Amino acid sequence: MDIESPEKLIELLDRHAYLADEGLATAAFLALRMGRPLFLEGEAGVGKTELAKTLAALLDAPLIRLQCYEGLDAAQALYDWDFARQLLHLKAAEAAGITDVGRLEGEIYDRRFLIARPLLKAIETQPSVLLVDEIDRADDEFEAFLLEVLSDFTISIPELGTIKAGTPPVVVVTSNRTREVHDALKRRCLYHWLEHPGFDREVAILLRRLPGCTETLATQVARAAERLRRAGLVKPPGVAETLDWTEALLTLGAKELDPGRAAATLGAALKYREDVAHVLGNGLLTHG
């Protein structure tokens, strides 16, 4: 798809119910045009992962997600051999009386026995959108390995040879900044920090994503979310939580945010007992 400007990208994202501001749309547009990974950093729930999903939808490309976590290593991200199927193949060959060791070795290391993990799958799938989610949760060693893969989109498999992407995937790397990501990886990418949306944009997001939502309810929830983000909570609500909270209220038939229903559904917006206690104890749902 030929996207000629950031303004056009904003329009296309909006068709898929993702409301991007000019800064984010420009960063994403440049990443697409320049063939560079897009590094999105910001608090959880501000729309980093959702942008990757939306880009995949508007580009009509599969989203391939690599969820990072502590202890993630290259094998879990690249590929693995299906040892169970290889063993079955050897047993079948033995039953058939095949004893040629060279032939057997060549057969068990055939591509059909290779399990493609996200990075290899993204390199082999064209077009595709590769989401490397929460890179800050992975170890430094994996970060260095990822940098190498993103440099040339080439993977070497000793038994099969080198696999190189004909058309590199669109890459979105996200971080919640639980730790600092090394400069070397950031330099490889185009960087953008995602803030919580402003009041008007959050109201627009609620109305766009939840068709049954009234303007009154969207306005009241967005205003309440603003208060909660200023309340010094362990985990203030992001856009994802605001959407969940509004959907919960709509499920209960709410047309506006009254304190009783707000308190009853607060678990959709806040995920820590201390935060819930602080909000309820200080009457933060009864203001405004």
Short mmCIF file of C-alpha atoms in Angstrom, two decimals:
data_model
loop_
_atom_site.label_atom_id
_atom_site.label_comp_id
_atom_site.label_asym_id
_atom_site.label_seq_id
_atom_site.Cartn_x
_atom_site.Cartn_y
_atom_site.Cartn_z
CA MET A 1 0.00 0.00 0.00
CA ASP A 2 1.34 3.41 -0.97
CA ILE A 3 0.84 5.85 1.91
CA GLU A 4 1.88 9.26 0.64
CA SER A 5 1.88 11.33 3.82
CA PRO A 6 1.45 11.30 7.61
CA GLU A 7 -1.97 12.90 7.09
CA LYS A 8 -3.01 9.98 4.88
CA LEU A 9 -1.78 7.55 7.52
CA ILE A 10 -3.88 9.33 10.16
CA GLU A 11 -6.90 8.89 7.89
CA LEU A 12 -6.19 5.18 7.32
CA LEU A 13 -5.61 4.51 11.02
CA ASP A 14 -8.87 6.30 11.81
CA ARG A 15 -10.73 3.93 9.46
CA HIS A 16 -9.54 1.15 11.75
CA ALA A 17 -10.62 3.06 14.88
CA TYR A 18 -7.10 4.11 15.92
CA LEU A 19 -6.83 7.85 16.53
CA ALA A 20 -3.20 8.88 16.12
CA ASP A 21 -1.86 12.36 16.67
CA GLU A 22 0.46 14.06 14.21
CA GLY A 23 3.67 13.10 16.04
CA LEU A 24 2.89 9.39 16.18
CA ALA A 25 1.59 9.31 12.60
CA THR A 26 4.74 11.04 11.36
CA ALA A 27 7.00 8.58 13.18
CA ALA A 28 5.05 5.60 11.82
CA PHE A 29 4.98 7.07 8.30
CA LEU A 30 8.75 7.58 8.30
CA ALA A 31 9.34 4.07 9.63
CA LEU A 32 7.26 2.65 6.76
CA ARG A 33 8.92 4.82 4.11
CA MET A 34 12.49 4.41 5.37
CA GLY A 35 12.19 0.71 6.18
CA ARG A 36 13.29 1.31 9.77
CA PRO A 37 11.94 -0.32 12.94
CA LEU A 38 9.66 1.91 15.00
CA PHE A 39 10.54 2.00 18.70
CA LEU A 40 7.55 3.02 20.83
CA GLU A 41 8.09 3.79 24.49
CA GLY A 42 5.57 4.86 27.10
CA GLU A 43 3.47 3.66 30.00
CA ALA A 44 1.41 0.51 29.65
CA GLY A 45 -1.95 0.98 27.99
CA VAL A 46 -1.24 4.06 25.87
CA GLY A 47 -1.67 2.25 22.53
CA LYS A 48 1.76 0.96 21.54
CA THR A 49 0.73 -2.63 20.86
CA GLU A 50 -2.57 -1.50 19.37
CA LEU A 51 -0.71 0.58 16.77
CA ALA A 52 1.15 -2.52 15.53
CA LYS A 53 -2.13 -4.43 15.30
CA THR A 54 -3.74 -1.57 13.38
CA LEU A 55 -0.82 -1.23 10.98
CA ALA A 56 -1.11 -4.94 10.22
CA ALA A 57 -4.82 -4.53 9.52
CA LEU A 58 -4.47 -1.54 7.20
CA LEU A 59 -1.49 -3.09 5.37
CA ASP A 60 -3.42 -6.37 5.07
CA ALA A 61 -0.41 -8.21 6.50
CA PRO A 62 -0.26 -10.83 9.26
CA LEU A 63 0.80 -9.59 12.69
CA ILE A 64 3.61 -11.74 14.09
CA ARG A 65 4.13 -11.07 17.79
CA LEU A 66 7.22 -11.79 19.84
CA GLN A 67 6.27 -11.30 23.49
CA CYS A 68 9.43 -10.62 25.48
CA TYR A 69 10.07 -11.87 29.00
CA GLU A 70 12.98 -12.47 31.33
CA GLY A 71 15.02 -15.46 30.15
CA LEU A 72 13.89 -15.28 26.52
CA ASP A 73 16.70 -16.61 24.32
CA ALA A 74 17.51 -16.80 20.63
CA ALA A 75 16.14 -20.31 20.15
CA GLN A 76 12.73 -19.34 21.51
CA ALA A 77 12.59 -16.33 19.21
CA LEU A 78 14.13 -17.83 16.05
CA TYR A 79 13.43 -21.50 15.45
CA ASP A 80 13.52 -24.95 16.94
CA TRP A 81 13.64 -28.47 15.60
CA ASP A 82 10.59 -30.69 16.06
CA PHE A 83 12.41 -33.49 17.86
CA ALA A 84 9.29 -35.63 18.30
CA ARG A 85 8.59 -35.69 14.55
CA GLN A 86 12.26 -36.26 13.77
CA LEU A 87 12.28 -39.27 16.08
CA LEU A 88 9.12 -40.67 14.49
CA HIS A 89 10.74 -40.26 11.06
CA LEU A 90 13.83 -42.16 12.21
CA LYS A 91 11.69 -44.97 13.62
CA ALA A 92 9.71 -45.19 10.38
CA ALA A 93 12.95 -45.28 8.39
CA GLU A 94 14.30 -48.02 10.66
CA ALA A 95 11.13 -50.04 10.18
CA ALA A 96 11.51 -49.64 6.42
CA GLY A 97 15.07 -50.93 6.62
CA ILE A 98 16.80 -47.66 5.68
CA THR A 99 20.31 -47.63 7.17
CA ASP A 100 22.05 -44.93 5.11
CA VAL A 101 23.22 -42.56 7.86
CA GLY A 102 23.94 -39.67 5.50
CA ARG A 103 20.52 -39.91 3.93
CA LEU A 104 18.80 -40.10 7.29
CA GLU A 105 20.68 -37.10 8.63
CA GLY A 106 19.73 -35.07 5.56
CA GLU A 107 16.08 -36.08 5.92
CA ILE A 108 15.66 -35.26 9.61
CA TYR A 109 17.12 -31.80 9.13
CA ASP A 110 14.67 -31.00 6.36
CA ARG A 111 12.67 -27.74 6.46
CA ARG A 112 9.48 -29.64 7.25
CA PHE A 113 10.86 -30.50 10.70
CA LEU A 114 11.75 -26.89 11.51
CA ILE A 115 9.44 -24.95 13.82
CA ALA A 116 9.55 -21.26 12.90
CA ARG A 117 9.41 -18.97 15.92
CA PRO A 118 8.35 -15.29 15.53
CA LEU A 119 11.58 -13.83 14.10
CA LEU A 120 12.04 -16.51 11.46
CA LYS A 121 8.32 -16.48 10.68
CA ALA A 122 8.44 -12.71 10.10
CA ILE A 123 11.46 -13.02 7.80
CA GLU A 124 9.77 -15.76 5.77
CA THR A 125 6.35 -14.08 5.62
CA GLN A 126 6.00 -11.25 3.10
CA PRO A 127 4.50 -8.86 3.81
CA SER A 128 4.27 -9.00 7.58
CA VAL A 129 4.28 -6.79 10.67
CA LEU A 130 6.63 -7.94 13.42
CA LEU A 131 5.71 -6.77 16.91
CA VAL A 132 8.52 -7.13 19.45
CA ASP A 133 6.45 -6.43 22.54
CA GLU A 134 7.92 -5.19 25.85
CA ILE A 135 11.59 -5.49 24.92
CA ASP A 136 12.40 -3.98 28.33
CA ARG A 137 11.38 -7.27 29.95
CA ALA A 138 14.03 -9.25 28.04
CA ASP A 139 17.67 -9.61 29.09
CA ASP A 140 20.56 -7.53 27.74
CA GLU A 141 21.88 -10.54 25.80
CA PHE A 142 18.62 -10.94 23.90
CA GLU A 143 18.54 -7.23 23.16
CA ALA A 144 21.99 -7.50 21.53
CA PHE A 145 20.85 -10.52 19.53
CA LEU A 146 17.73 -8.70 18.34
CA LEU A 147 19.86 -5.79 17.17
CA GLU A 148 21.85 -8.18 14.96
CA VAL A 149 18.69 -9.66 13.40
CA LEU A 150 17.13 -6.24 12.76
CA SER A 151 20.31 -5.05 11.03
CA ASP A 152 19.98 -7.27 7.97
CA PHE A 153 16.93 -9.53 8.51
CA THR A 154 19.05 -12.59 7.88
CA ILE A 155 19.05 -15.81 9.88
CA SER A 156 21.67 -18.53 9.53
CA ILE A 157 20.57 -22.11 10.21
CA PRO A 158 23.62 -24.42 10.21
CA GLU A 159 21.72 -27.43 8.87
CA LEU A 160 19.86 -25.52 6.13
CA GLY A 161 21.85 -22.40 5.27
CA THR A 162 21.00 -18.71 5.31
CA ILE A 163 17.46 -17.35 5.12
CA LYS A 164 17.10 -13.69 4.16
CA ALA A 165 13.94 -11.62 3.95
CA GLY A 166 13.10 -10.65 0.37
CA THR A 167 10.99 -7.80 1.75
CA PRO A 168 11.82 -6.96 5.38
CA PRO A 169 8.85 -6.93 7.74
CA VAL A 170 7.46 -3.74 9.21
CA VAL A 171 8.86 -3.81 12.74
CA VAL A 172 7.34 -2.23 15.85
CA VAL A 173 9.33 -2.54 19.09
CA THR A 174 7.61 -1.51 22.33
CA SER A 175 8.87 -0.75 25.82
CA ASN A 176 7.07 0.17 29.04
CA ARG A 177 10.40 1.52 30.33
CA THR A 178 10.67 -0.83 33.30
CA ARG A 179 14.39 -0.54 32.51
CA GLU A 180 16.44 1.48 30.06
CA VAL A 181 16.92 -0.14 26.66
CA HIS A 182 20.45 0.14 25.28
CA ASP A 183 21.26 3.02 22.94
CA ALA A 184 22.51 0.63 20.24
CA LEU A 185 19.00 -0.77 19.70
CA LYS A 186 17.34 2.63 19.86
CA ARG A 187 19.76 4.01 17.27
CA ARG A 188 18.68 1.28 14.87
CA CYS A 189 15.08 2.48 15.16
CA LEU A 190 12.97 5.58 14.78
CA TYR A 191 11.89 6.55 18.28
CA HIS A 192 8.60 7.92 19.59
CA TRP A 193 7.36 8.43 23.14
CA LEU A 194 3.61 7.87 23.60
CA GLU A 195 1.88 9.99 26.21
CA HIS A 196 -1.55 9.39 27.64
CA PRO A 197 -3.97 11.13 25.29
CA GLY A 198 -5.31 14.55 26.13
CA PHE A 199 -8.88 14.87 27.38
CA ASP A 200 -10.49 15.63 24.01
CA ARG A 201 -8.62 12.84 22.24
CA GLU A 202 -9.55 10.31 24.91
CA VAL A 203 -13.21 11.25 24.61
CA ALA A 204 -12.93 10.82 20.84
CA ILE A 205 -11.26 7.41 21.29
CA LEU A 206 -14.05 6.19 23.58
CA LEU A 207 -16.74 7.33 21.18
CA ARG A 208 -14.91 5.85 18.18
CA ARG A 209 -14.13 2.47 19.73
CA LEU A 210 -17.38 1.98 21.65
CA PRO A 211 -20.32 2.91 19.38
CA GLY A 212 -22.87 2.49 22.20
CA CYS A 213 -21.13 5.04 24.39
CA THR A 214 -22.87 8.36 24.97
CA GLU A 215 -20.92 11.60 24.85
CA THR A 216 -21.86 12.21 28.48
CA LEU A 217 -20.42 8.89 29.62
CA ALA A 218 -17.27 9.29 27.50
CA THR A 219 -16.69 12.78 28.90
CA GLN A 220 -17.19 11.67 32.51
CA VAL A 221 -14.96 8.59 32.19
CA ALA A 222 -12.20 10.57 30.48
CA ARG A 223 -12.38 13.22 33.22
CA ALA A 224 -12.25 10.52 35.92
CA ALA A 225 -9.27 8.89 34.18
CA GLU A 226 -7.46 12.23 34.22
CA ARG A 227 -7.99 12.49 37.99
CA LEU A 228 -6.75 8.95 38.55
CA ARG A 229 -3.58 9.60 36.57
CA ARG A 230 -2.80 12.55 38.81
CA ALA A 231 -3.48 10.61 42.02
CA GLY A 232 -0.04 9.02 42.44
CA LEU A 233 -1.26 5.46 41.89
CA VAL A 234 0.97 2.41 41.53
CA LYS A 235 -0.47 1.82 38.05
CA PRO A 236 -2.62 4.63 36.68
CA PRO A 237 -5.10 3.61 33.98
CA GLY A 238 -4.02 3.79 30.34
CA VAL A 239 -6.31 4.09 27.35
CA ALA A 240 -6.77 0.31 27.32
CA GLU A 241 -8.08 0.41 30.90
CA THR A 242 -10.30 3.42 30.16
CA LEU A 243 -11.85 1.49 27.28
CA ASP A 244 -12.35 -1.57 29.51
CA TRP A 245 -13.92 0.59 32.22
CA THR A 246 -16.31 2.24 29.79
CA GLU A 247 -17.24 -1.11 28.25
CA ALA A 248 -17.96 -2.51 31.72
CA LEU A 249 -20.22 0.45 32.45
CA LEU A 250 -22.00 0.01 29.11
CA THR A 251 -22.48 -3.69 29.87
CA LEU A 252 -24.34 -2.63 33.03
CA GLY A 253 -26.49 -0.27 30.98
CA ALA A 254 -24.91 2.94 32.28
CA LYS A 255 -25.49 6.17 30.36
CA GLU A 256 -23.43 8.27 32.76
CA LEU A 257 -20.77 7.71 35.43
CA ASP A 258 -22.45 7.69 38.83
CA PRO A 259 -20.27 7.02 41.92
CA GLY A 260 -21.92 3.69 42.74
CA ARG A 261 -21.34 2.07 39.36
CA ALA A 262 -17.94 3.72 39.09
CA ALA A 263 -16.87 2.04 42.34
CA ALA A 264 -18.41 -1.31 41.38
CA THR A 265 -16.54 -1.41 38.06
CA LEU A 266 -13.27 0.10 39.25
CA GLY A 267 -11.49 -3.24 38.79
CA ALA A 268 -11.69 -2.70 35.05
CA ALA A 269 -9.52 0.42 35.37
CA LEU A 270 -7.24 -0.31 38.35
CA LYS A 271 -5.29 -3.52 38.92
CA TYR A 272 -3.74 -3.00 42.38
CA ARG A 273 -5.58 -3.31 45.70
CA GLU A 274 -3.65 -0.33 47.05
CA ASP A 275 -4.84 1.84 44.15
CA VAL A 276 -8.47 0.83 44.59
CA ALA A 277 -8.27 1.52 48.34
CA HIS A 278 -6.64 4.91 47.73
CA VAL A 279 -9.26 5.98 45.19
CA LEU A 280 -12.24 4.85 47.25
CA GLY A 281 -10.78 6.10 50.53
CA ASN A 282 -10.16 9.58 49.14
CA GLY A 283 -13.45 9.93 47.33
CA LEU A 284 -11.80 10.40 43.95
CA LEU A 285 -14.82 9.02 42.11
CA THR A 286 -17.23 11.59 43.54
CA HIS A 287 -15.38 14.70 42.28
CA GLY A 288 -16.40 16.51 39.14
#
